[in-house]
């Protein structure tokens, strides 16, 4: 059991700062991405996406909801769903990290402006919602299943933690503390015996406890984790598993129900386990997540097979065409994997973070950062239509990326993740630095034993596999530099020319300024086969290149071919081609249209052609197309 | 163009009676199923299912809704969804056919009782709904998209047509005629320019026109068919294709959107085309349905791939595990195929009727006729739990068959279909009788040229393949007896010892009483492969036996095997076994639980065993189980 108070880690600018654990995360003041794939996305996020969110939240009235709460017209004029307040908070969180990263004065001013507005809406006892509690509205907490009040507080608190950790103990922090205190009073051991229909408050309260040293927030988070699974929420068509109220967290064996809900809860449970020293709880949640990765996760790292309830399917139920793979579930899965990495020190969680960031989170935004995928299927049979730039879209329509959604959780989730992305690159231990994600970067930090160290990372990753880590400030004595070796790179990675084994390449020595450690990862295209229990992609292979999942997009196919007509010859070599690959394809002729079931497989004519494959994250940026990740073999 | 008036076909007891077309259907007074598979189901339907529906509609208050409409408390006390009236009407339709079939006096009394109640609720201008139009309720037709008022009239009218055709020009008929007249006045050429969000009124109005000779009902049906597809209904998350308001019927190329809606509309459009002599419309709808069968239909004949919107998926999007295959879509598909058979005389539509009846409609009810499947997936990965006999279930929960549903369209749809099933067995032409479905039966009818003929059918079909048709009343001169040869029986069927070619076996001669025609259909088990565009079942085969789709059910597997662990050796012989089959299976060991994607397929140990396969329609009658129709090959 550790004490949260006086823990110096609590003031670094990083989204997750456990007071204990195997590895210590870096703050954004200790690590910066300086170029390449992720720097491009951070730049577009700061220049375009965050402002795009502000423009749309203003346009659809979700910010005005707070104004109308003040002028007495909110009952008549409120817009958006029950949880629209949360998207304002998530946007502020993104702004806060961006201000921490770049000092952007316009975003800083906007945070102050919005905080002042939100503060005036908060009631004297800390309650805060534009949706409930006023005359003409439903009473507070009258609908815990769907009301999302605690979920909204959670995002408010995460935004406030971002402010605290980036040096602003400001109005937003005061609002969030009042809200958190209100939650502790209202839902404490002697209060309402309820949980929110959408987990999120748990993870937020732990981080607030870490950031403020206030133990009661942790206790309340732990209480919420333990309270769930006892059926206090109503039974619904999808069953109580939809909001994980079917089985207590400690008794569950796999993540189930609504994917984002399940993953936010898992993240909160890990946080509670770490801060209370509850290794049993940590093991249980890790086992659930591992089983989820083994049986309920797409090649992209995406999670969620069901459109109807945005939920996990059964084990091995992973249809590529109806993959839901909500962008927010990708963000949430990164949250869980990162927390497990910090808690256990096991580098392989970095593989999950990497896969999910490159293939789910990076897939969502368009190149200009002003349109987003809400769902991320691995197979598109009918070309999507271009979204109207003035249209508020439904979630999973047959559209290309859309500027905004009726439920618009994903754009702000991408924005807050990208703005704080540097924090996921590396960690420190007592006498070493661990690199988890590869990007051109500068690191200047202090080891657990107090020695300062500076590093510079040079790489063309993920399109090139060489990573050079150069020492820019050398600590006295020996230190260990650890570089994650992704599981897909086993047998091929080399460090300083030596073969690398296991999931980590390490170099322990006394370094001088200018010393280099080199890792060479094999990013040539490779074929991947699915587990034979995943019925939906039997007889298919995918092509991956480094951490990138590739796909065939009709845009690249000759003669207007549909992706459903192509086959891949697995015996022909795959060659790198730009960020993607080329292989040998066969185009199958389909000209019949009768009953599709027959005693013998139909003979098909097939012509060979050069099959181009592009990174999945880049698909649908060149107009409407059909697409598939899993390609039948010849 | 034909005249509906004075058409003598309009008074036979049959659910579909076109005034013209290639073949004339028989009434229930001309044909009776005397034994076997379907006689069992008709008996259980009459003895149990219809009464079960009455019990539940009483219990959940849907019948009392009419009483509350009279006593002024309906605003406070109404239960059920917007369309609950329709299930009362569908139950009455089932009762009406059952009375026509058996003369059941208790059901006759119940029809009279319910008709009196319903008649008192009808307003003077013919409007009839327990849901709309009273003080405290929404106004009439204020929500055409979801209000279902016209849909409810449609089922009311079909019930009334059943009464008319079974010899009762009674109160229910008067109610339905007043409702239909009201619809013509309200939605006629000069009335509201709207359509119902759920097609059904179209098919009902045509049948009422046929039964009454009133041309205006046909004109109104034609107007509704033409009006749809012009976007008068609101755009929704699923798009206007959900209710087929995206594209005019004449411009569409495939069925799409909500499956039951699409199929009811297609049935109505065929009826309009037939009665107005519009061959263009008939061809268009037939082409849509043929393309739907080729690309959007499960092996069982089931339709609908999406749970979220109960809709067709894209072409070849046919996941067996998430197959929705609503029972009502099966009933509706039989409606369309039967109408096309009558219109075109093409016997192959009988294949679709047969496949869908045996593998979708017959799958829904439990053996005791008191529990039903709403959805009919082809793969069940997690055993369903037994439904609480007192529970009103959601539609597609992980349950075994359930006694009743919040939306309980399926039980009454099965009931009305089974009660009128005899009408689908055979047709007549000017000088012949056509047998479309094989069951022990008696037929006594009149050819189009006025000659009387009697036939008796003996068969153990579908479990045995021999069909004997014996002449019991011989007409003077030559007649043609035509027996459908299912597509799956090509190359194997024989008639009187001769090989049969094509989809029909015919015998034309002068028959004497006692003469027999014999057809021998090969009902030994056979392997079926899917079209290579159906990704979800690639690498799998199914086993069929005659018209029956078989499945592996964990109940029959040795040592508690899960169906996902089994493989079928396609080189080993399949042998008949009871109503099912036996083949050679392999049980694959799955003991790993890590990342399920790898460069090479995993080696699996596999033990051989005798694999028993049972008829799909019979699955889940022996307690919770896992099940799959499509089985991976070794």
mmCIF file of C-alpha atoms in Angstrom, chain A residues 245-394:
data_model
loop_
_atom_site.group_PDB
_atom_site.id
_atom_site.type_symbol
_atom_site.label_atom_id
_atom_site.label_comp_id
_atom_site.label_asym_id
_atom_site.label_seq_id
_atom_site.Cartn_x
_atom_site.Cartn_y
_atom_site.Cartn_z
ATOM 1 C CA UNK A 245 -23.368 -4.884 -14.362
ATOM 2 C CA UNK A 246 -23.874 -8.612 -14.958
ATOM 3 C CA UNK A 247 -20.875 -9.960 -13.058
ATOM 4 C CA UNK A 248 -18.612 -8.333 -10.444
ATOM 5 C CA UNK A 249 -15.299 -7.178 -11.887
ATOM 6 C CA UNK A 250 -13.434 -9.713 -9.776
ATOM 7 C CA UNK A 251 -15.511 -12.615 -11.092
ATOM 8 C CA UNK A 252 -15.439 -11.848 -14.810
ATOM 9 C CA UNK A 253 -13.137 -13.761 -17.151
ATOM 10 C CA UNK A 254 -13.309 -11.637 -20.281
ATOM 11 C CA UNK A 255 -14.377 -8.168 -21.396
ATOM 12 C CA UNK A 256 -17.943 -8.150 -22.655
ATOM 13 C CA UNK A 257 -20.840 -5.867 -23.462
ATOM 14 C CA UNK A 258 -20.359 -2.353 -24.788
ATOM 15 C CA UNK A 259 -16.694 -2.190 -25.711
ATOM 16 C CA UNK A 260 -15.884 1.364 -24.615
ATOM 17 C CA UNK A 261 -17.705 0.866 -21.330
ATOM 18 C CA UNK A 262 -15.865 -2.404 -20.694
ATOM 19 C CA UNK A 263 -12.458 -0.918 -21.487
ATOM 20 C CA UNK A 264 -12.924 2.283 -19.472
ATOM 21 C CA UNK A 265 -13.954 0.115 -16.531
ATOM 22 C CA UNK A 266 -10.916 -2.118 -16.993
ATOM 23 C CA UNK A 267 -8.635 0.931 -17.044
ATOM 24 C CA UNK A 268 -10.210 2.222 -13.854
ATOM 25 C CA UNK A 269 -9.946 -1.167 -12.188
ATOM 26 C CA UNK A 270 -6.236 -1.369 -13.041
ATOM 27 C CA UNK A 271 -5.746 2.080 -11.561
ATOM 28 C CA UNK A 272 -7.572 1.113 -8.378
ATOM 29 C CA UNK A 273 -5.576 -2.124 -8.145
ATOM 30 C CA UNK A 274 -2.273 -0.288 -8.546
ATOM 31 C CA UNK A 275 -3.032 2.417 -6.012
ATOM 32 C CA UNK A 276 -4.451 0.052 -3.411
ATOM 33 C CA UNK A 277 -1.774 -2.599 -3.958
ATOM 34 C CA UNK A 278 -4.480 -5.108 -4.876
ATOM 35 C CA UNK A 279 -2.556 -7.636 -6.946
ATOM 36 C CA UNK A 280 -5.535 -9.972 -7.110
ATOM 37 C CA UNK A 281 -7.622 -7.322 -8.835
ATOM 38 C CA UNK A 282 -4.730 -6.448 -11.134
ATOM 39 C CA UNK A 283 -4.295 -10.090 -12.128
ATOM 40 C CA UNK A 284 -8.000 -10.557 -12.749
ATOM 41 C CA UNK A 285 -8.289 -7.547 -15.026
ATOM 42 C CA UNK A 286 -5.069 -8.412 -16.844
ATOM 43 C CA UNK A 287 -6.387 -11.935 -17.453
ATOM 44 C CA UNK A 288 -9.671 -10.541 -18.777
ATOM 45 C CA UNK A 289 -7.830 -8.242 -21.124
ATOM 46 C CA UNK A 290 -5.453 -10.964 -22.304
ATOM 47 C CA UNK A 291 -8.339 -13.271 -23.074
ATOM 48 C CA UNK A 292 -10.025 -10.407 -24.882
ATOM 49 C CA UNK A 293 -6.914 -9.880 -26.989
ATOM 50 C CA UNK A 294 -6.700 -13.590 -27.758
ATOM 51 C CA UNK A 295 -10.339 -14.088 -28.704
ATOM 52 C CA UNK A 296 -12.196 -10.830 -29.247
ATOM 53 C CA UNK A 297 -9.767 -8.502 -30.964
ATOM 54 C CA UNK A 298 -9.270 -7.696 -34.628
ATOM 55 C CA UNK A 299 -5.897 -7.735 -36.346
ATOM 56 C CA UNK A 300 -5.931 -3.939 -36.185
ATOM 57 C CA UNK A 301 -6.268 -4.023 -32.412
ATOM 58 C CA UNK A 302 -9.860 -2.927 -32.888
ATOM 59 C CA UNK A 303 -12.489 -4.185 -30.467
ATOM 60 C CA UNK A 304 -16.243 -4.599 -30.757
ATOM 61 C CA UNK A 305 -18.033 -6.851 -33.257
ATOM 62 C CA UNK A 306 -21.621 -5.701 -32.862
ATOM 63 C CA UNK A 307 -23.244 -2.640 -34.342
ATOM 64 C CA UNK A 308 -26.479 -3.081 -32.442
ATOM 65 C CA UNK A 309 -25.042 -2.565 -28.971
ATOM 66 C CA UNK A 310 -21.498 -1.426 -29.896
ATOM 67 C CA UNK A 311 -20.386 -4.530 -28.059
ATOM 68 C CA UNK A 312 -17.886 -7.320 -27.989
ATOM 69 C CA UNK A 313 -19.153 -10.448 -29.688
ATOM 70 C CA UNK A 314 -18.636 -13.990 -28.552
ATOM 71 C CA UNK A 315 -15.148 -15.489 -28.609
ATOM 72 C CA UNK A 316 -13.812 -15.580 -32.195
ATOM 73 C CA UNK A 317 -16.833 -13.721 -33.537
ATOM 74 C CA UNK A 318 -14.815 -11.221 -35.544
ATOM 75 C CA UNK A 319 -16.527 -10.411 -38.835
ATOM 76 C CA UNK A 320 -14.357 -7.998 -40.828
ATOM 77 C CA UNK A 321 -17.271 -6.456 -42.707
ATOM 78 C CA UNK A 322 -19.427 -5.787 -39.685
ATOM 79 C CA UNK A 323 -16.491 -4.986 -37.435
ATOM 80 C CA UNK A 324 -17.608 -2.108 -35.267
ATOM 81 C CA UNK A 325 -14.153 -1.309 -33.876
ATOM 82 C CA UNK A 326 -15.247 2.035 -32.532
ATOM 83 C CA UNK A 327 -12.461 4.575 -32.548
ATOM 84 C CA UNK A 328 -13.134 5.290 -28.858
ATOM 85 C CA UNK A 329 -12.692 1.594 -28.074
ATOM 86 C CA UNK A 330 -9.247 1.876 -29.650
ATOM 87 C CA UNK A 331 -8.436 4.853 -27.435
ATOM 88 C CA UNK A 332 -9.759 2.957 -24.425
ATOM 89 C CA UNK A 333 -7.746 -0.160 -25.259
ATOM 90 C CA UNK A 334 -4.592 1.956 -25.406
ATOM 91 C CA UNK A 335 -5.537 3.268 -21.948
ATOM 92 C CA UNK A 336 -5.743 -0.269 -20.564
ATOM 93 C CA UNK A 337 -2.582 -1.569 -22.242
ATOM 94 C CA UNK A 338 -0.554 1.455 -21.148
ATOM 95 C CA UNK A 339 -1.679 1.073 -17.547
ATOM 96 C CA UNK A 340 -0.729 -2.612 -17.583
ATOM 97 C CA UNK A 341 2.655 -1.730 -19.038
ATOM 98 C CA UNK A 342 3.321 0.780 -16.256
ATOM 99 C CA UNK A 343 2.095 -1.612 -13.582
ATOM 100 C CA UNK A 344 3.898 -4.736 -14.736
ATOM 101 C CA UNK A 345 6.829 -3.465 -16.758
ATOM 102 C CA UNK A 346 5.980 -6.069 -19.381
ATOM 103 C CA UNK A 347 7.091 -4.544 -22.679
ATOM 104 C CA UNK A 348 4.647 -6.569 -24.760
ATOM 105 C CA UNK A 349 1.819 -4.251 -23.749
ATOM 106 C CA UNK A 350 3.638 -1.734 -25.916
ATOM 107 C CA UNK A 351 2.839 -3.985 -28.881
ATOM 108 C CA UNK A 352 -0.855 -3.562 -28.172
ATOM 109 C CA UNK A 353 -0.498 0.186 -27.774
ATOM 110 C CA UNK A 354 1.403 0.401 -31.058
ATOM 111 C CA UNK A 355 -0.949 -1.812 -33.058
ATOM 112 C CA UNK A 356 -4.002 0.027 -31.818
ATOM 113 C CA UNK A 357 -2.566 3.514 -32.299
ATOM 114 C CA UNK A 358 -1.418 2.878 -35.870
ATOM 115 C CA UNK A 359 -4.385 0.839 -37.048
ATOM 116 C CA UNK A 360 -7.386 2.133 -35.125
ATOM 117 C CA UNK A 361 -6.747 5.559 -33.641
ATOM 118 C CA UNK A 362 -4.722 6.842 -36.620
ATOM 119 C CA UNK A 363 -7.326 5.473 -39.026
ATOM 120 C CA UNK A 364 -10.115 7.627 -37.664
ATOM 121 C CA UNK A 365 -9.075 11.141 -38.712
ATOM 122 C CA UNK A 366 -8.861 12.211 -42.337
ATOM 123 C CA UNK A 367 -5.547 13.608 -43.506
ATOM 124 C CA UNK A 368 -6.776 17.146 -42.852
ATOM 125 C CA UNK A 369 -7.920 16.272 -39.323
ATOM 126 C CA UNK A 370 -11.430 17.513 -39.971
ATOM 127 C CA UNK A 371 -13.390 14.327 -40.566
ATOM 128 C CA UNK A 372 -13.426 11.079 -38.637
ATOM 129 C CA UNK A 373 -14.370 7.440 -38.778
ATOM 130 C CA UNK A 374 -16.538 6.416 -35.848
ATOM 131 C CA UNK A 375 -16.334 2.712 -36.761
ATOM 132 C CA UNK A 376 -13.379 0.991 -38.366
ATOM 133 C CA UNK A 377 -14.425 -2.116 -40.303
ATOM 134 C CA UNK A 378 -11.811 -4.311 -41.976
ATOM 135 C CA UNK A 379 -13.865 -4.951 -45.088
ATOM 136 C CA UNK A 380 -16.011 -2.542 -47.056
ATOM 137 C CA UNK A 381 -18.144 -4.112 -49.775
ATOM 138 C CA UNK A 382 -19.976 -1.019 -50.936
ATOM 139 C CA UNK A 383 -18.153 2.273 -51.509
ATOM 140 C CA UNK A 384 -19.070 4.846 -48.887
ATOM 141 C CA UNK A 385 -20.482 8.137 -50.000
ATOM 142 C CA UNK A 386 -18.767 11.406 -49.175
ATOM 143 C CA UNK A 387 -20.187 12.960 -46.040
ATOM 144 C CA UNK A 388 -21.810 16.337 -46.438
ATOM 145 C CA UNK A 389 -19.408 18.820 -44.790
ATOM 146 C CA UNK A 390 -22.414 20.408 -43.104
ATOM 147 C CA UNK A 391 -23.988 17.148 -41.995
ATOM 148 C CA UNK A 392 -24.163 15.757 -38.489
ATOM 149 C CA UNK A 393 -23.837 12.059 -39.195
ATOM 150 C CA UNK A 394 -25.183 8.979 -37.538
#
